mmCIF file of C-alpha atoms in Angstrom:
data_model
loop_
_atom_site.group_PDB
_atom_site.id
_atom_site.type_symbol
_atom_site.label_atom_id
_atom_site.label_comp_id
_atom_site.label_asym_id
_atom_site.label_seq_id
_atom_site.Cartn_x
_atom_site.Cartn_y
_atom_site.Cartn_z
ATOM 1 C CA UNK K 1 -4.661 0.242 -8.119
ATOM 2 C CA UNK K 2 -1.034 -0.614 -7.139
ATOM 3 C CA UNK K 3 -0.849 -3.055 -4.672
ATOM 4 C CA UNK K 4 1.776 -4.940 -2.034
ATOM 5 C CA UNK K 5 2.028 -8.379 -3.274
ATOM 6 C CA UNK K 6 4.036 -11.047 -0.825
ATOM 7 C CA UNK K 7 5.348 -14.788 -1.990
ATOM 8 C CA UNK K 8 4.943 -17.328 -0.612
ATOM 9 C CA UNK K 9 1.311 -17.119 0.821
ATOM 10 C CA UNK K 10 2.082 -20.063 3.304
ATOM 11 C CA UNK K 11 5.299 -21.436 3.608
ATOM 12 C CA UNK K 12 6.089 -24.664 6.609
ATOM 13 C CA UNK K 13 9.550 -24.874 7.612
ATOM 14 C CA UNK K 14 11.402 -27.305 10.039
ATOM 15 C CA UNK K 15 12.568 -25.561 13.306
ATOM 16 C CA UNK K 16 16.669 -24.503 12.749
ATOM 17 C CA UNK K 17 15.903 -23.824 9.053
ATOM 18 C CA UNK K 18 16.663 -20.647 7.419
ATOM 19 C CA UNK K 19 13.108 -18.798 5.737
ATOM 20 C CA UNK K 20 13.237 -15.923 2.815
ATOM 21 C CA UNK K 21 9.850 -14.630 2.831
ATOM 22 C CA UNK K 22 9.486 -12.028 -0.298
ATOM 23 C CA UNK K 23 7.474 -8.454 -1.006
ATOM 24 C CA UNK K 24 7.322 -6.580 -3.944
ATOM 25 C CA UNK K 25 6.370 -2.766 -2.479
ATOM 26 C CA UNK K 26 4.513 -0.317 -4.514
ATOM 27 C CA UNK K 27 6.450 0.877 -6.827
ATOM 28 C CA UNK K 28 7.221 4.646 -6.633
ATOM 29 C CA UNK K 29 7.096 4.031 -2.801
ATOM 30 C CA UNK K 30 10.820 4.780 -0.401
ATOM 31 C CA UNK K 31 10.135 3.420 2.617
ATOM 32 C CA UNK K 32 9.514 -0.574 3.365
ATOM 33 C CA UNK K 33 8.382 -2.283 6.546
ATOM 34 C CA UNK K 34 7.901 -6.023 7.848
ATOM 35 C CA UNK K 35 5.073 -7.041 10.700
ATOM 36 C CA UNK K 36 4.263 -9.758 12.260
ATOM 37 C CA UNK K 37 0.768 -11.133 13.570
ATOM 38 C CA UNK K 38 0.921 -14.244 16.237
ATOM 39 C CA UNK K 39 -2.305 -16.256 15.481
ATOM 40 C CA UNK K 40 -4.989 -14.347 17.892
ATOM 41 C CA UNK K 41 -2.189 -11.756 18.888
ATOM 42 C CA UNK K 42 -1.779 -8.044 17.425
ATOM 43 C CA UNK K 43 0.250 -7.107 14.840
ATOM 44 C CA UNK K 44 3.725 -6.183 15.581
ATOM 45 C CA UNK K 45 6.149 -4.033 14.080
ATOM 46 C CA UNK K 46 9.355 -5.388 13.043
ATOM 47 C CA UNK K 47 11.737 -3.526 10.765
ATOM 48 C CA UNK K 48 11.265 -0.346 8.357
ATOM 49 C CA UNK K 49 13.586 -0.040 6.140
ATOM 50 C CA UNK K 50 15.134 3.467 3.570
ATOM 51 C CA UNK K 51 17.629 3.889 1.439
ATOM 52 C CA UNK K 52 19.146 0.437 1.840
ATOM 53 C CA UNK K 53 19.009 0.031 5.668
ATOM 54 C CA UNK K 54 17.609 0.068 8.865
ATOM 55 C CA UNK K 55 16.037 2.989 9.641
ATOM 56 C CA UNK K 56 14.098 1.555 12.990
ATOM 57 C CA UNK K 57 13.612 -2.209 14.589
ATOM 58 C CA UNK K 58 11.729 -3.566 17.701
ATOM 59 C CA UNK K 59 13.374 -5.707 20.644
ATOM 60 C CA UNK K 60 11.958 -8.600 18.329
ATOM 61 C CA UNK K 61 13.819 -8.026 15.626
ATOM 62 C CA UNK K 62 17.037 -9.523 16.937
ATOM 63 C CA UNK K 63 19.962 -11.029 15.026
ATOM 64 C CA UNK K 64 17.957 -14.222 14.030
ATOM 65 C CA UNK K 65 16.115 -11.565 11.569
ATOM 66 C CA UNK K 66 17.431 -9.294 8.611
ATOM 67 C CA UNK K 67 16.135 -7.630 5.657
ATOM 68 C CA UNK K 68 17.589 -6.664 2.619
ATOM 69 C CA UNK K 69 16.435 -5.273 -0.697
ATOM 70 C CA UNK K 70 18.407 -6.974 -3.323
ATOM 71 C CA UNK K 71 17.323 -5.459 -6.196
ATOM 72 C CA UNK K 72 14.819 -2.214 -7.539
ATOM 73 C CA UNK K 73 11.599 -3.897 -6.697
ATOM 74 C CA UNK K 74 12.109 -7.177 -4.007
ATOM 75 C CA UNK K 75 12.583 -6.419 -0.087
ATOM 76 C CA UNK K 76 13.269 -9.896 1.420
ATOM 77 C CA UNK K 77 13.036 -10.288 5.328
ATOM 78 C CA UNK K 78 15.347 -13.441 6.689
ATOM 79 C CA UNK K 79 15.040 -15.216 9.660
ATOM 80 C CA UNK K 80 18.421 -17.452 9.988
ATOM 81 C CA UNK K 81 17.602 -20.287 12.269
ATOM 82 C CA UNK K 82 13.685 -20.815 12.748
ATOM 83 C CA UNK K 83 12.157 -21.309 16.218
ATOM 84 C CA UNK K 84 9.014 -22.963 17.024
ATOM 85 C CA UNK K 85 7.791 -18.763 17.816
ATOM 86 C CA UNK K 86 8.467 -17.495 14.982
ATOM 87 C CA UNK K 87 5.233 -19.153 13.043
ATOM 88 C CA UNK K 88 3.207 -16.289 12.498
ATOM 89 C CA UNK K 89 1.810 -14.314 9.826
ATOM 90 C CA UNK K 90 4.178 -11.688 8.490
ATOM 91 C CA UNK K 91 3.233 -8.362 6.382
ATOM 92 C CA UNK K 92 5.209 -6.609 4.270
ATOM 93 C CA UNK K 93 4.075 -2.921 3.938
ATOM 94 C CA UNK K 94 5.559 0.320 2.127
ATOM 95 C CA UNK K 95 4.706 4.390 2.036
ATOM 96 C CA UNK K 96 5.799 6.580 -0.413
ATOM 97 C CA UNK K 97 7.571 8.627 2.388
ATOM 98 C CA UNK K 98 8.167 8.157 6.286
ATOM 99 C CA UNK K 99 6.756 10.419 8.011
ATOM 100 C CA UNK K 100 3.515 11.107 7.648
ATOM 101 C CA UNK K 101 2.175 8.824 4.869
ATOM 102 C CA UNK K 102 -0.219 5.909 4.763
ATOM 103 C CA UNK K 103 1.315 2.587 4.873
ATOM 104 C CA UNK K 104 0.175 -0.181 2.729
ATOM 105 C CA UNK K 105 0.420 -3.880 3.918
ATOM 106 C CA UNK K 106 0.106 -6.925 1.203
ATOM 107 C CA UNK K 107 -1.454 -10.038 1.924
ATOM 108 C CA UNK K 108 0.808 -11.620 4.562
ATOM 109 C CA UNK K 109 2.832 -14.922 4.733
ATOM 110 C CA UNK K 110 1.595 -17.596 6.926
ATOM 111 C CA UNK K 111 4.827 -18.845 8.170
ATOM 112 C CA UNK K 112 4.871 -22.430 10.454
ATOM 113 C CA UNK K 113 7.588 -23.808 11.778
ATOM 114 C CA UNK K 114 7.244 -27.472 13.132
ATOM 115 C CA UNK M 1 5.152 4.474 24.492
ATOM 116 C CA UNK M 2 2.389 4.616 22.063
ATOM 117 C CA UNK M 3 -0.096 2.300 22.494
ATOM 118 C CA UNK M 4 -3.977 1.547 21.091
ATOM 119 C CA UNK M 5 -7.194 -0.143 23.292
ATOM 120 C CA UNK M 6 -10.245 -1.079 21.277
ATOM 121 C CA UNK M 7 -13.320 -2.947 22.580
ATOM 122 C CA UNK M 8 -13.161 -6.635 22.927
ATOM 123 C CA UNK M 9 -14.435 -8.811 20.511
ATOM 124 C CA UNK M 10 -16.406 -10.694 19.082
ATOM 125 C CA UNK M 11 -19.371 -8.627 17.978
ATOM 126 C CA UNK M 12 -21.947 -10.299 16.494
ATOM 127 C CA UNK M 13 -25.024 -7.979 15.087
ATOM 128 C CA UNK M 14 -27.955 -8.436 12.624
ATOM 129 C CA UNK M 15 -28.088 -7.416 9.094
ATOM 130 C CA UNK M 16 -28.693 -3.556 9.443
ATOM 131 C CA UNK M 17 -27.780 -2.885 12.515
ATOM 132 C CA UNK M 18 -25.959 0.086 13.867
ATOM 133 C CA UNK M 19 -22.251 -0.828 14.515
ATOM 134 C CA UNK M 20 -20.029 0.403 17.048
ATOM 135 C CA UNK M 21 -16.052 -0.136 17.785
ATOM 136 C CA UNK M 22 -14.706 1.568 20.063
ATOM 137 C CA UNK M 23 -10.901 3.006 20.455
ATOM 138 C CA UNK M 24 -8.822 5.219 22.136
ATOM 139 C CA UNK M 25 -5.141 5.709 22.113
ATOM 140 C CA UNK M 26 -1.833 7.032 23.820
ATOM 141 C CA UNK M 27 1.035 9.217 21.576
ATOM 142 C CA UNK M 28 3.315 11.017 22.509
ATOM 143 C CA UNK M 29 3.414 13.219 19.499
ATOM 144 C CA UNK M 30 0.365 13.725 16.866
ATOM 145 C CA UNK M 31 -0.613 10.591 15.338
ATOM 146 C CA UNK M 32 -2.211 9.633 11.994
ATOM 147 C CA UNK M 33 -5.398 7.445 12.963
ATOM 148 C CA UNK M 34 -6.448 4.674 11.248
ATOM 149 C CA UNK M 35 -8.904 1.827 10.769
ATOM 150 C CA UNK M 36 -7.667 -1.112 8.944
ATOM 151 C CA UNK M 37 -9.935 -4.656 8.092
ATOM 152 C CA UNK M 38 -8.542 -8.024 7.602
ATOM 153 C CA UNK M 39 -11.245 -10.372 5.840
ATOM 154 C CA UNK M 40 -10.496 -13.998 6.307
ATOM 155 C CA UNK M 41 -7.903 -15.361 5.225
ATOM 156 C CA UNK M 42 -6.564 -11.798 3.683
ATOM 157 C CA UNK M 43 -4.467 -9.475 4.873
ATOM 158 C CA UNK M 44 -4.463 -5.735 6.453
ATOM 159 C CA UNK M 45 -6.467 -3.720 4.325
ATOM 160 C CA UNK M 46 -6.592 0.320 4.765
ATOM 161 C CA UNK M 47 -10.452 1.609 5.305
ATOM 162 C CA UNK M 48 -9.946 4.568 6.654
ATOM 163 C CA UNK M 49 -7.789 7.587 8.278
ATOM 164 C CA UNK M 50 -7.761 10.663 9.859
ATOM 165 C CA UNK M 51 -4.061 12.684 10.155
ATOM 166 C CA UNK M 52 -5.559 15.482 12.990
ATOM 167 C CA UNK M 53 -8.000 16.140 15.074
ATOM 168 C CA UNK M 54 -11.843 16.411 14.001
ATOM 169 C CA UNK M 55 -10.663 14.879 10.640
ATOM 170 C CA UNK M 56 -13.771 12.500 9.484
ATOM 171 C CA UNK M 57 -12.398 9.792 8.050
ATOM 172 C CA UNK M 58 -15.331 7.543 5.864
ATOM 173 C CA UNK M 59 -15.259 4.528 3.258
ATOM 174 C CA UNK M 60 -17.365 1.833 2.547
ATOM 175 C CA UNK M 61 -20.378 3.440 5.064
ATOM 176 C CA UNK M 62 -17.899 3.293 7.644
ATOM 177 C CA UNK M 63 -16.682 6.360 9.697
ATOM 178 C CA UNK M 64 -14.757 7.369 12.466
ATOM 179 C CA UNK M 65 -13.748 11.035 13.714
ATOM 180 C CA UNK M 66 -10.308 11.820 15.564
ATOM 181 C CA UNK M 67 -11.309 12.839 18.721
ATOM 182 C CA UNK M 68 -8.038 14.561 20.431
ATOM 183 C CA UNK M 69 -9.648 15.633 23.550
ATOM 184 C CA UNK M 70 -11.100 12.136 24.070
ATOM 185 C CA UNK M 71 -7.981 10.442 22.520
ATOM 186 C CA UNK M 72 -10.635 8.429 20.870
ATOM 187 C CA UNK M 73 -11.029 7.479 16.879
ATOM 188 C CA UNK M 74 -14.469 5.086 17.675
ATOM 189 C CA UNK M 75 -15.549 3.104 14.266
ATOM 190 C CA UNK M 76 -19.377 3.631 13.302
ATOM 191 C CA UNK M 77 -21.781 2.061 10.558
ATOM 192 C CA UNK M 78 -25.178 2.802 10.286
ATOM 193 C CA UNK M 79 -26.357 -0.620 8.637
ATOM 194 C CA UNK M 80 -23.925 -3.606 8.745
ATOM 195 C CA UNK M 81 -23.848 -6.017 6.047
ATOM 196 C CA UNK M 82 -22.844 -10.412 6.156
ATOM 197 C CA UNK M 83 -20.314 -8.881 3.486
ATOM 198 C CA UNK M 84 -18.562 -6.520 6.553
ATOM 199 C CA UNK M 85 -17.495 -9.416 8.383
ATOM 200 C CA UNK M 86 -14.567 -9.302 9.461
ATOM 201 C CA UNK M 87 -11.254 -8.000 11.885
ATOM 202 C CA UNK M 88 -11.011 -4.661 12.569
ATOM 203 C CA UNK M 89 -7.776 -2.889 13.562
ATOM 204 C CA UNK M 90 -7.465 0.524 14.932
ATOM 205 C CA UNK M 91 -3.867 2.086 14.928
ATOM 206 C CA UNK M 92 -2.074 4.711 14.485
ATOM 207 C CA UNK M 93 1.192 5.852 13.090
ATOM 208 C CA UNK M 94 3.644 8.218 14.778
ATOM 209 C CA UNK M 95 6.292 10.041 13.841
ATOM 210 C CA UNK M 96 7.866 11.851 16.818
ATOM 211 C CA UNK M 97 10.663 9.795 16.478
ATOM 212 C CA UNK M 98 11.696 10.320 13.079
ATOM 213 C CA UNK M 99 10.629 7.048 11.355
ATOM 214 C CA UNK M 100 7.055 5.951 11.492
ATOM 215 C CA UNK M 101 5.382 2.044 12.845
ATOM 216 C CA UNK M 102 2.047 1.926 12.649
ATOM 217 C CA UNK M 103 0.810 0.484 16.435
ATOM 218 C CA UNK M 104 -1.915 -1.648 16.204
ATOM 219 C CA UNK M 105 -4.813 -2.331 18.469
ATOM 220 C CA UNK M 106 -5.684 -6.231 19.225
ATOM 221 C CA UNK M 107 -8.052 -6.302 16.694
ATOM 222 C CA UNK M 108 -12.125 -6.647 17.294
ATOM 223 C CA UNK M 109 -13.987 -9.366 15.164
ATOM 224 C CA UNK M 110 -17.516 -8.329 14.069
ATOM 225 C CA UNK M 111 -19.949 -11.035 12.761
ATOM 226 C CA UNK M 112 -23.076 -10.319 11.052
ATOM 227 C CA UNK M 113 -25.901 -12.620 10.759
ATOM 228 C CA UNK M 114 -28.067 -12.893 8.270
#
């Protein structure tokens, strides 16, 4: 079964330093979305993403945060200068369309930031 | 906005026992239900969903049926296993605004004893 695969798993970063955390969506799927989970919190909705941009974004997702998709199967999510609140697991998820469709997360990146 | 309650956690039940989570939520449109599980140290999986009302979603022994007049999408399993321990997220996904985000619940951790 196709499946949402992230890289790195758990990557620790010094506060100020710029992070790349990667997904590989589903394949046939359009539509591409980052998360975040707070350790104990709920997961958050960041970014989805269509047809090479933005399509929505949450007050969290402010200019310390972009995405991109830089080639036919990579979507990348950027966060510029680190801060101590950013550590968090993030999930990458994608649908085949955006409306109506089931969205399906990978395994997260455990991001820390000391 | 759109927003999901389920019960407090932690449950912790006996091998076999009947298992109930709770949740209701708030849309403004017609969501897409949905029950996702986390296993430690994994990420989101999808376990079930329901896209309208009296929909029966099952997997896995697990069920849940979207309840519109209730706004309620309550997670049920008639005999719990160790092997079902675990996070589970109710959430929904809405698309009144032309994009979908799925909106989580905090999450209710069930532990099952031996």
């Amino acid at each position: 079964e196709p499946e949402v695969t992230q890289t790195p798993s758990h990557q620790v970063t010094q506060m100020g330093q710029e992070v790349i955390l990667r997904c590989v969506p589903i394949s046939n799927h359009l539509y591409f979305y980052w998360y975040r989970q707070i350790l104990g919190q709920k997961v958050e909705f960041l970014v989805s993403f269509y047809n090479n941009e933005i399509s929505e974004k949450s007050e969290i997702f402010d200019d310390q945060f972009s995405v991109e998709r830089p080639d036919g199967s990579n979507f990348t999510l950027k966060i510029r200068s680190t801060k101590l609140e950013d550590s968090a697991m993030y999930f990458c998820a994608s649908s085949l369309t955006g409306t109506t469709d089931t969205q399906y997360f990978g395994p997260g990146t455990r991001l820390t930031v000391l | 906005g759109d927003s999901v309650t389920q019960m407090e956690g932690p449950v912790t039940l006996s091998e076999e026992a009947f298992l109930t989570i709770n949740c209701t939520y708030t849309a403004t449109g017609y969501p897409s239900l949905f029950w996702y599980v986390q296993y430690p140290g994994e990420g989101l999986q999808l376990l079930l969903k329901a896209t309208k009302a009296d929909d029966k979603g099952s997997n896995k022994g697990f069920e849940a049926t979207y309840r519109k007049e209730t706004t309620s999408f309550h997670l049920e399993k008639g005999s719990v296993q160790v092997s079902d321990s675990a996070v589970y997220f109710c959430a929904l996904s809405d698309s009144s605004g032309g994009y979908q985000k799925v909106t989580f619940g905090t999450g209710t951790k069930l532990q099952v004893i031996p």
